[in-house]
Amino acid sequence: MGNGVQERQAALRQSEVLPLPSSSSSQSDGFKQGRSMLNSLLSGAFAGAVAKTAVAPLDRTKIIFQVSSARFSAKEAYWLIYRTYLKDGFLSLWRGNSATMVRVIPYAAIQFCAHEQYKRLLGGYYQCQGKTLPPVPRLLAGSLAGTTAVSLTYPLDMVRARMAVTPKEMYSNIMHVFVRISREEGLKTLYRGFSPTILGVVPYAGLSFFTYETLKKLHGEQTGRPQPYSYERLAFGACAGLIGQSASYPLDVVRRRMQTAGVTGHTYGTIVGTMREIISEEGFVRGLYKGLSMNWVKGPIAVGISFTTFDLTQILLRKLGYASR
């Protein structure tokens, strides 16, 4: 009995000496994760804004051809840009870019941040935290990130498409587009073309992120350098954009036709119906791949700038975070 009392007293003394489990470790992990998400959001927003502004005139020209039955050629695209410049001035080439920024900033922020989070979750599941994901989850992370961003920002894409193909007199600003569409065509019109957008973003975002991450991984294995140079990141992003946009381009044409049906006099209702009408009127290649050659110029530039800006901004924010400690 005496021994039992002594043991209990010894246990009590030990409990006094040993510190209680602290929540500081979990709080620190939560703070790090929160700061990482904030860095991803800020970097993604900045990357999207820089990339889209750089190619806005080409993007607007591409949309105009996508939603019309006019035949596309590089010469016609050049003359369209030139006539727009002569008629409305240099800044008119960026018409609709304000709506693009309203859409792209949250879209890019959500997409890049979601991609980082999906990589973290899938990395934990496949037990490769801090390393490049295996091919299938690498593709899945990009597709899920694109789907998440599109689902949360789609009405802004509709507004941007309307502003790009209409004269200034029709829609004065972003809110005017929302109000007129809601009154004249109904709120559900804001999600017209959503289905082909989702179907298109799965291969587009999946292949874009997959290609970029894969090229960075191969580069590291071949050179032994953990971080590529800026021009190498641009090249990797350009390849990613070329592959991703080429794979999903027909659905991008269908999406634009459905988005702008209310102002072009067409009544596109379904994906299949829209494709049939485009093919019957304009042909398979000339209709569904109209403007693709311009996209091969615009897309790689935009995606290259976007990925490079995101990575470099992330690195800068991390350095600033460590310096402020």
mmCIF file of C-alpha atoms in Angstrom:
data_model
loop_
_atom_site.group_PDB
_atom_site.id
_atom_site.type_symbol
_atom_site.label_atom_id
_atom_site.label_comp_id
_atom_site.label_asym_id
_atom_site.label_seq_id
_atom_site.Cartn_x
_atom_site.Cartn_y
_atom_site.Cartn_z
ATOM 1 C CA MET A 1 0.000 0.000 0.000
ATOM 2 C CA GLY A 2 2.863 2.345 0.851
ATOM 3 C CA ASN A 3 4.372 1.635 -2.523
ATOM 4 C CA GLY A 4 1.079 2.568 -4.245
ATOM 5 C CA VAL A 5 0.966 5.901 -2.431
ATOM 6 C CA GLN A 6 4.562 6.620 -3.384
ATOM 7 C CA GLU A 7 3.854 5.826 -7.046
ATOM 8 C CA ARG A 8 0.864 8.174 -7.132
ATOM 9 C CA GLN A 9 2.917 10.945 -5.513
ATOM 10 C CA ALA A 10 5.698 10.425 -8.048
ATOM 11 C CA ALA A 11 3.172 10.602 -10.907
ATOM 12 C CA LEU A 12 1.744 13.837 -9.521
ATOM 13 C CA ARG A 13 5.221 15.354 -9.251
ATOM 14 C CA GLN A 14 5.996 14.306 -12.849
ATOM 15 C CA SER A 15 2.770 15.882 -14.118
ATOM 16 C CA GLU A 16 3.804 19.107 -12.428
ATOM 17 C CA VAL A 17 7.169 19.029 -14.184
ATOM 18 C CA LEU A 18 5.966 18.038 -17.694
ATOM 19 C CA PRO A 19 4.332 20.905 -19.662
ATOM 20 C CA LEU A 20 0.777 20.586 -20.819
ATOM 21 C CA PRO A 21 0.235 20.148 -24.589
ATOM 22 C CA SER A 22 0.324 23.601 -26.165
ATOM 23 C CA SER A 23 -1.938 24.851 -28.955
ATOM 24 C CA SER A 24 0.804 27.195 -30.233
ATOM 25 C CA SER A 25 2.001 24.578 -32.743
ATOM 26 C CA SER A 26 -1.432 24.143 -34.317
ATOM 27 C CA GLN A 27 -1.961 27.908 -34.270
ATOM 28 C CA SER A 28 1.372 28.396 -36.031
ATOM 29 C CA ASP A 29 0.438 25.834 -38.705
ATOM 30 C CA GLY A 30 -2.917 27.521 -39.191
ATOM 31 C CA PHE A 31 -1.251 30.916 -39.520
ATOM 32 C CA LYS A 32 1.226 29.582 -42.082
ATOM 33 C CA GLN A 33 -1.555 27.987 -44.106
ATOM 34 C CA GLY A 34 -3.639 31.162 -43.982
ATOM 35 C CA ARG A 35 -0.698 33.283 -45.091
ATOM 36 C CA SER A 36 0.056 30.802 -47.876
ATOM 37 C CA MET A 37 -3.539 31.054 -49.140
ATOM 38 C CA LEU A 38 -3.409 34.860 -48.990
ATOM 39 C CA ASN A 39 -0.141 34.859 -50.949
ATOM 40 C CA SER A 40 -1.702 32.570 -53.562
ATOM 41 C CA LEU A 41 -4.782 34.797 -53.882
ATOM 42 C CA LEU A 42 -2.733 37.985 -54.261
ATOM 43 C CA SER A 43 -0.247 36.400 -56.666
ATOM 44 C CA GLY A 44 -3.017 34.874 -58.762
ATOM 45 C CA ALA A 45 -4.971 38.127 -58.949
ATOM 46 C CA PHE A 46 -1.896 40.076 -60.053
ATOM 47 C CA ALA A 47 -0.875 37.398 -62.562
ATOM 48 C CA GLY A 48 -4.314 37.326 -64.176
ATOM 49 C CA ALA A 49 -4.521 41.113 -64.432
ATOM 50 C CA VAL A 50 -1.076 41.478 -66.031
ATOM 51 C CA ALA A 51 -1.574 38.623 -68.504
ATOM 52 C CA LYS A 52 -5.042 39.626 -69.707
ATOM 53 C CA THR A 53 -4.188 43.303 -70.068
ATOM 54 C CA ALA A 54 -1.167 42.404 -72.191
ATOM 55 C CA VAL A 55 -3.278 40.506 -74.756
ATOM 56 C CA ALA A 56 -6.605 42.393 -74.453
ATOM 57 C CA PRO A 57 -6.680 43.754 -78.057
ATOM 58 C CA LEU A 58 -6.028 40.286 -79.496
ATOM 59 C CA ASP A 59 -8.575 38.725 -77.153
ATOM 60 C CA ARG A 60 -11.275 41.213 -78.145
ATOM 61 C CA THR A 61 -10.573 40.633 -81.844
ATOM 62 C CA LYS A 62 -10.776 36.877 -81.363
ATOM 63 C CA ILE A 63 -14.167 37.147 -79.636
ATOM 64 C CA ILE A 64 -15.578 39.334 -82.435
ATOM 65 C CA PHE A 65 -14.651 36.689 -85.012
ATOM 66 C CA GLN A 66 -15.862 33.834 -82.812
ATOM 67 C CA VAL A 67 -19.386 35.236 -82.537
ATOM 68 C CA SER A 68 -19.761 36.221 -86.208
ATOM 69 C CA SER A 69 -20.056 34.203 -89.408
ATOM 70 C CA ALA A 70 -17.280 36.217 -91.094
ATOM 71 C CA ARG A 71 -14.326 34.165 -92.275
ATOM 72 C CA PHE A 72 -11.206 34.517 -90.135
ATOM 73 C CA SER A 73 -7.725 35.231 -91.426
ATOM 74 C CA ALA A 74 -4.684 36.981 -90.008
ATOM 75 C CA LYS A 75 -5.139 39.756 -92.580
ATOM 76 C CA GLU A 76 -8.805 40.296 -91.628
ATOM 77 C CA ALA A 77 -7.871 40.325 -87.938
ATOM 78 C CA TYR A 78 -5.213 42.972 -88.604
ATOM 79 C CA TRP A 79 -7.657 45.151 -90.565
ATOM 80 C CA LEU A 80 -10.279 44.817 -87.833
ATOM 81 C CA ILE A 81 -7.784 46.042 -85.228
ATOM 82 C CA TYR A 82 -6.629 48.848 -87.530
ATOM 83 C CA ARG A 83 -10.182 50.018 -88.363
ATOM 84 C CA THR A 84 -11.105 49.986 -84.682
ATOM 85 C CA TYR A 85 -8.049 52.098 -83.914
ATOM 86 C CA LEU A 86 -8.882 54.642 -86.657
ATOM 87 C CA LYS A 87 -12.564 54.861 -85.767
ATOM 88 C CA ASP A 88 -12.545 54.840 -81.960
ATOM 89 C CA GLY A 89 -8.944 55.498 -80.950
ATOM 90 C CA PHE A 90 -6.134 53.456 -79.439
ATOM 91 C CA LEU A 91 -7.773 52.827 -76.066
ATOM 92 C CA SER A 92 -10.845 51.348 -77.783
ATOM 93 C CA LEU A 93 -8.733 48.251 -78.436
ATOM 94 C CA TRP A 94 -9.064 47.630 -74.692
ATOM 95 C CA ARG A 95 -12.859 48.068 -74.671
ATOM 96 C CA GLY A 96 -14.355 45.564 -72.269
ATOM 97 C CA ASN A 97 -11.044 45.207 -70.419
ATOM 98 C CA SER A 98 -12.564 46.722 -67.281
ATOM 99 C CA ALA A 99 -15.132 43.912 -67.324
ATOM 100 C CA THR A 100 -12.288 41.505 -68.030
ATOM 101 C CA MET A 101 -10.424 42.748 -64.952
ATOM 102 C CA VAL A 102 -13.538 42.444 -62.802
ATOM 103 C CA ARG A 103 -13.755 38.804 -63.928
ATOM 104 C CA VAL A 104 -10.087 37.867 -64.293
ATOM 105 C CA ILE A 105 -8.835 39.177 -60.954
ATOM 106 C CA PRO A 106 -11.163 37.007 -58.827
ATOM 107 C CA TYR A 107 -11.017 34.167 -61.386
ATOM 108 C CA ALA A 108 -7.219 33.975 -61.463
ATOM 109 C CA ALA A 109 -6.963 34.482 -57.702
ATOM 110 C CA ILE A 110 -9.414 31.634 -57.038
ATOM 111 C CA GLN A 111 -7.900 29.355 -59.688
ATOM 112 C CA PHE A 112 -4.292 29.662 -58.536
ATOM 113 C CA CYS A 113 -5.214 29.517 -54.856
ATOM 114 C CA ALA A 114 -7.494 26.510 -55.434
ATOM 115 C CA HIS A 115 -4.728 24.792 -57.386
ATOM 116 C CA GLU A 116 -2.301 25.211 -54.496
ATOM 117 C CA GLN A 117 -4.885 23.824 -52.064
ATOM 118 C CA TYR A 118 -5.800 20.881 -54.300
ATOM 119 C CA LYS A 119 -2.086 20.114 -54.709
ATOM 120 C CA ARG A 120 -1.702 20.127 -50.931
ATOM 121 C CA LEU A 121 -4.731 17.879 -50.377
ATOM 122 C CA LEU A 122 -3.796 15.440 -53.132
ATOM 123 C CA GLY A 123 -0.171 15.514 -51.982
ATOM 124 C CA GLY A 124 -1.296 14.404 -48.533
ATOM 125 C CA TYR A 125 -3.464 11.646 -50.016
ATOM 126 C CA TYR A 126 -0.673 10.342 -52.284
ATOM 127 C CA GLN A 127 1.994 10.924 -49.601
ATOM 128 C CA CYS A 128 4.108 13.307 -51.661
ATOM 129 C CA GLN A 129 3.804 16.568 -49.728
ATOM 130 C CA GLY A 130 6.234 19.205 -50.978
ATOM 131 C CA LYS A 131 6.986 17.236 -54.145
ATOM 132 C CA THR A 132 5.523 17.238 -57.651
ATOM 133 C CA LEU A 133 2.317 15.193 -57.788
ATOM 134 C CA PRO A 134 2.106 12.002 -59.866
ATOM 135 C CA PRO A 135 0.670 12.555 -63.392
ATOM 136 C CA VAL A 136 -3.016 11.751 -62.779
ATOM 137 C CA PRO A 137 -3.484 13.848 -59.596
ATOM 138 C CA ARG A 138 -1.381 16.573 -61.253
ATOM 139 C CA LEU A 139 -3.935 16.721 -64.069
ATOM 140 C CA LEU A 140 -6.832 16.451 -61.607
ATOM 141 C CA ALA A 141 -5.592 19.376 -59.472
ATOM 142 C CA GLY A 142 -5.585 21.698 -62.490
ATOM 143 C CA SER A 143 -9.023 20.592 -63.682
ATOM 144 C CA LEU A 144 -10.548 21.028 -60.225
ATOM 145 C CA ALA A 145 -8.959 24.475 -59.851
ATOM 146 C CA GLY A 146 -10.375 25.638 -63.188
ATOM 147 C CA THR A 147 -13.821 24.240 -62.431
ATOM 148 C CA THR A 148 -13.889 25.942 -59.024
ATOM 149 C CA ALA A 149 -12.916 29.327 -60.467
ATOM 150 C CA VAL A 150 -15.391 29.165 -63.366
ATOM 151 C CA SER A 151 -18.285 28.152 -61.121
ATOM 152 C CA LEU A 152 -17.741 31.170 -58.866
ATOM 153 C CA THR A 153 -17.134 33.848 -61.526
ATOM 154 C CA TYR A 154 -19.103 32.827 -64.640
ATOM 155 C CA PRO A 155 -21.601 35.764 -64.836
ATOM 156 C CA LEU A 156 -18.642 38.156 -65.069
ATOM 157 C CA ASP A 157 -17.403 36.256 -68.127
ATOM 158 C CA MET A 158 -20.808 36.652 -69.768
ATOM 159 C CA VAL A 159 -20.742 40.408 -69.118
ATOM 160 C CA ARG A 160 -17.232 40.711 -70.526
ATOM 161 C CA ALA A 161 -18.205 38.872 -73.727
ATOM 162 C CA ARG A 162 -21.226 41.147 -74.245
ATOM 163 C CA MET A 163 -19.140 44.298 -73.789
ATOM 164 C CA ALA A 164 -16.488 43.030 -76.214
ATOM 165 C CA VAL A 165 -18.900 42.531 -79.157
ATOM 166 C CA THR A 166 -21.290 45.485 -78.733
ATOM 167 C CA PRO A 167 -20.876 49.229 -79.419
ATOM 168 C CA LYS A 168 -20.367 51.632 -76.523
ATOM 169 C CA GLU A 169 -23.896 52.987 -76.957
ATOM 170 C CA MET A 170 -25.512 49.651 -76.078
ATOM 171 C CA TYR A 171 -23.867 49.062 -72.706
ATOM 172 C CA SER A 172 -22.351 52.000 -70.853
ATOM 173 C CA ASN A 173 -20.703 50.061 -68.021
ATOM 174 C CA ILE A 174 -20.578 46.701 -66.280
ATOM 175 C CA MET A 175 -23.614 47.297 -64.078
ATOM 176 C CA HIS A 176 -25.610 48.412 -67.118
ATOM 177 C CA VAL A 177 -24.935 45.023 -68.746
ATOM 178 C CA PHE A 178 -26.167 43.172 -65.656
ATOM 179 C CA VAL A 179 -29.303 45.320 -65.413
ATOM 180 C CA ARG A 180 -30.251 45.070 -69.116
ATOM 181 C CA ILE A 181 -29.660 41.329 -69.335
ATOM 182 C CA SER A 182 -31.677 40.741 -66.159
ATOM 183 C CA ARG A 183 -34.588 42.889 -67.367
ATOM 184 C CA GLU A 184 -34.700 41.927 -71.043
ATOM 185 C CA GLU A 185 -33.482 38.326 -71.077
ATOM 186 C CA GLY A 186 -33.854 37.058 -67.511
ATOM 187 C CA LEU A 187 -31.352 36.223 -64.799
ATOM 188 C CA LYS A 188 -30.752 32.721 -66.153
ATOM 189 C CA THR A 189 -29.162 34.322 -69.231
ATOM 190 C CA LEU A 190 -26.190 35.243 -67.041
ATOM 191 C CA TYR A 191 -25.370 31.505 -67.006
ATOM 192 C CA ARG A 192 -26.008 30.848 -70.704
ATOM 193 C CA GLY A 193 -23.048 28.913 -72.069
ATOM 194 C CA PHE A 194 -22.069 27.621 -68.607
ATOM 195 C CA SER A 195 -22.129 23.939 -69.669
ATOM 196 C CA PRO A 196 -19.639 24.247 -72.548
ATOM 197 C CA THR A 197 -17.484 26.451 -70.331
ATOM 198 C CA ILE A 198 -17.235 23.750 -67.663
ATOM 199 C CA LEU A 199 -16.641 21.047 -70.285
ATOM 200 C CA GLY A 200 -13.937 23.208 -71.849
ATOM 201 C CA VAL A 201 -12.192 24.285 -68.649
ATOM 202 C CA VAL A 202 -11.619 20.692 -67.482
ATOM 203 C CA PRO A 203 -9.151 19.868 -70.293
ATOM 204 C CA TYR A 204 -7.916 23.471 -70.584
ATOM 205 C CA ALA A 205 -7.011 24.085 -66.939
ATOM 206 C CA GLY A 206 -6.035 20.458 -66.375
ATOM 207 C CA LEU A 207 -3.620 20.328 -69.320
ATOM 208 C CA SER A 208 -2.278 23.849 -68.704
ATOM 209 C CA PHE A 209 -1.311 23.227 -65.080
ATOM 210 C CA PHE A 210 -0.214 19.663 -65.866
ATOM 211 C CA THR A 211 2.090 20.776 -68.687
ATOM 212 C CA TYR A 212 3.599 23.649 -66.715
ATOM 213 C CA GLU A 213 4.235 21.559 -63.585
ATOM 214 C CA THR A 214 5.628 18.681 -65.664
ATOM 215 C CA LEU A 215 8.042 20.919 -67.566
ATOM 216 C CA LYS A 216 9.268 22.470 -64.319
ATOM 217 C CA LYS A 217 9.795 18.985 -62.866
ATOM 218 C CA LEU A 218 11.734 17.781 -65.934
ATOM 219 C CA HIS A 219 13.781 20.987 -65.921
ATOM 220 C CA GLY A 220 14.781 20.439 -62.301
ATOM 221 C CA GLU A 221 15.781 16.836 -62.981
ATOM 222 C CA GLN A 222 17.851 17.770 -66.044
ATOM 223 C CA THR A 223 19.587 20.908 -64.745
ATOM 224 C CA GLY A 224 19.693 20.338 -60.989
ATOM 225 C CA ARG A 225 18.356 23.868 -60.454
ATOM 226 C CA PRO A 226 15.251 23.969 -58.211
ATOM 227 C CA GLN A 227 13.946 27.187 -59.789
ATOM 228 C CA PRO A 228 13.881 27.921 -63.545
ATOM 229 C CA TYR A 229 14.905 31.324 -64.884
ATOM 230 C CA SER A 230 12.143 33.780 -65.798
ATOM 231 C CA TYR A 231 12.481 33.215 -69.542
ATOM 232 C CA GLU A 232 12.270 29.446 -68.953
ATOM 233 C CA ARG A 233 9.057 29.898 -66.979
ATOM 234 C CA LEU A 234 7.659 31.970 -69.871
ATOM 235 C CA ALA A 235 8.520 29.181 -72.311
ATOM 236 C CA PHE A 236 6.951 26.508 -70.080
ATOM 237 C CA GLY A 237 3.810 28.614 -69.683
ATOM 238 C CA ALA A 238 3.634 29.225 -73.429
ATOM 239 C CA CYS A 239 3.737 25.471 -74.098
ATOM 240 C CA ALA A 240 1.073 24.934 -71.443
ATOM 241 C CA GLY A 241 -1.201 27.559 -72.999
ATOM 242 C CA LEU A 242 -0.723 26.180 -76.513
ATOM 243 C CA ILE A 243 -1.669 22.645 -75.507
ATOM 244 C CA GLY A 244 -4.522 23.593 -73.161
ATOM 245 C CA GLN A 245 -6.247 26.044 -75.489
ATOM 246 C CA SER A 246 -5.905 23.855 -78.574
ATOM 247 C CA ALA A 247 -7.600 20.967 -76.744
ATOM 248 C CA SER A 248 -10.601 23.006 -75.611
ATOM 249 C CA TYR A 249 -11.001 25.567 -78.417
ATOM 250 C CA PRO A 250 -14.222 24.293 -80.092
ATOM 251 C CA LEU A 251 -16.040 24.507 -76.759
ATOM 252 C CA ASP A 252 -14.720 28.068 -76.355
ATOM 253 C CA VAL A 253 -16.351 29.013 -79.684
ATOM 254 C CA VAL A 254 -19.636 27.383 -78.602
ATOM 255 C CA ARG A 255 -19.488 29.216 -75.268
ATOM 256 C CA ARG A 256 -19.043 32.610 -76.949
ATOM 257 C CA ARG A 257 -21.875 31.976 -79.390
ATOM 258 C CA MET A 258 -24.248 31.056 -76.565
ATOM 259 C CA GLN A 259 -23.136 34.011 -74.419
ATOM 260 C CA THR A 260 -23.752 36.590 -77.168
ATOM 261 C CA ALA A 261 -26.885 35.042 -78.712
ATOM 262 C CA GLY A 262 -29.054 37.823 -77.298
ATOM 263 C CA VAL A 263 -27.233 40.523 -79.269
ATOM 264 C CA THR A 264 -26.368 38.637 -82.472
ATOM 265 C CA GLY A 265 -29.878 37.526 -83.418
ATOM 266 C CA HIS A 266 -29.281 33.794 -82.941
ATOM 267 C CA THR A 267 -31.110 31.396 -80.634
ATOM 268 C CA TYR A 268 -28.407 29.001 -79.545
ATOM 269 C CA GLY A 269 -29.899 26.718 -76.905
ATOM 270 C CA THR A 270 -27.740 23.629 -76.402
ATOM 271 C CA ILE A 271 -24.116 22.665 -76.946
ATOM 272 C CA VAL A 272 -24.926 20.071 -79.618
ATOM 273 C CA GLY A 273 -27.425 22.371 -81.339
ATOM 274 C CA THR A 274 -24.943 25.233 -81.405
ATOM 275 C CA MET A 275 -22.229 22.997 -82.843
ATOM 276 C CA ARG A 276 -24.579 21.689 -85.549
ATOM 277 C CA GLU A 277 -25.593 25.201 -86.591
ATOM 278 C CA ILE A 278 -21.997 26.424 -86.704
ATOM 279 C CA ILE A 279 -20.867 23.417 -88.764
ATOM 280 C CA SER A 280 -23.814 23.643 -91.181
ATOM 281 C CA GLU A 281 -23.304 27.370 -91.809
ATOM 282 C CA GLU A 282 -19.519 27.695 -91.676
ATOM 283 C CA GLY A 283 -17.992 24.224 -91.804
ATOM 284 C CA PHE A 284 -16.259 22.122 -89.166
ATOM 285 C CA VAL A 285 -12.769 23.641 -89.172
ATOM 286 C CA ARG A 286 -13.667 27.191 -90.253
ATOM 287 C CA GLY A 287 -16.500 27.328 -87.743
ATOM 288 C CA LEU A 288 -15.358 25.500 -84.606
ATOM 289 C CA TYR A 289 -11.693 26.477 -84.954
ATOM 290 C CA LYS A 290 -12.238 30.053 -86.101
ATOM 291 C CA GLY A 291 -9.577 32.309 -84.624
ATOM 292 C CA LEU A 292 -7.441 29.407 -83.379
ATOM 293 C CA SER A 293 -4.348 30.736 -85.162
ATOM 294 C CA MET A 294 -4.756 34.023 -83.264
ATOM 295 C CA ASN A 295 -5.162 32.014 -80.080
ATOM 296 C CA TRP A 296 -1.837 30.328 -80.819
ATOM 297 C CA VAL A 297 -0.306 33.808 -80.635
ATOM 298 C CA LYS A 298 -2.410 35.231 -77.796
ATOM 299 C CA GLY A 299 -2.797 32.107 -75.657
ATOM 300 C CA PRO A 300 0.853 31.164 -75.112
ATOM 301 C CA ILE A 301 1.741 34.797 -74.372
ATOM 302 C CA ALA A 302 -1.081 35.168 -71.838
ATOM 303 C CA VAL A 303 -0.536 31.831 -70.103
ATOM 304 C CA GLY A 304 3.247 32.264 -70.095
ATOM 305 C CA ILE A 305 2.955 35.704 -68.497
ATOM 306 C CA SER A 306 0.332 34.427 -66.057
ATOM 307 C CA PHE A 307 2.312 31.430 -64.748
ATOM 308 C CA THR A 308 5.579 33.380 -64.631
ATOM 309 C CA THR A 309 4.028 36.362 -62.819
ATOM 310 C CA PHE A 310 2.345 34.041 -60.312
ATOM 311 C CA ASP A 311 5.532 32.133 -59.503
ATOM 312 C CA LEU A 312 7.713 35.241 -59.205
ATOM 313 C CA THR A 313 5.117 37.089 -57.093
ATOM 314 C CA GLN A 314 4.839 34.051 -54.815
ATOM 315 C CA ILE A 315 8.618 33.977 -54.369
ATOM 316 C CA LEU A 316 8.695 37.730 -53.654
ATOM 317 C CA LEU A 317 5.880 37.541 -51.088
ATOM 318 C CA ARG A 318 7.563 34.621 -49.326
ATOM 319 C CA LYS A 319 10.830 36.572 -49.111
ATOM 320 C CA LEU A 320 8.986 39.618 -47.753
ATOM 321 C CA GLY A 321 7.232 37.364 -45.237
ATOM 322 C CA TYR A 322 10.516 35.937 -43.967
ATOM 323 C CA ALA A 323 12.147 39.392 -43.897
ATOM 324 C CA SER A 324 9.345 40.825 -41.748
ATOM 325 C CA ARG A 325 9.854 38.246 -39.008
#
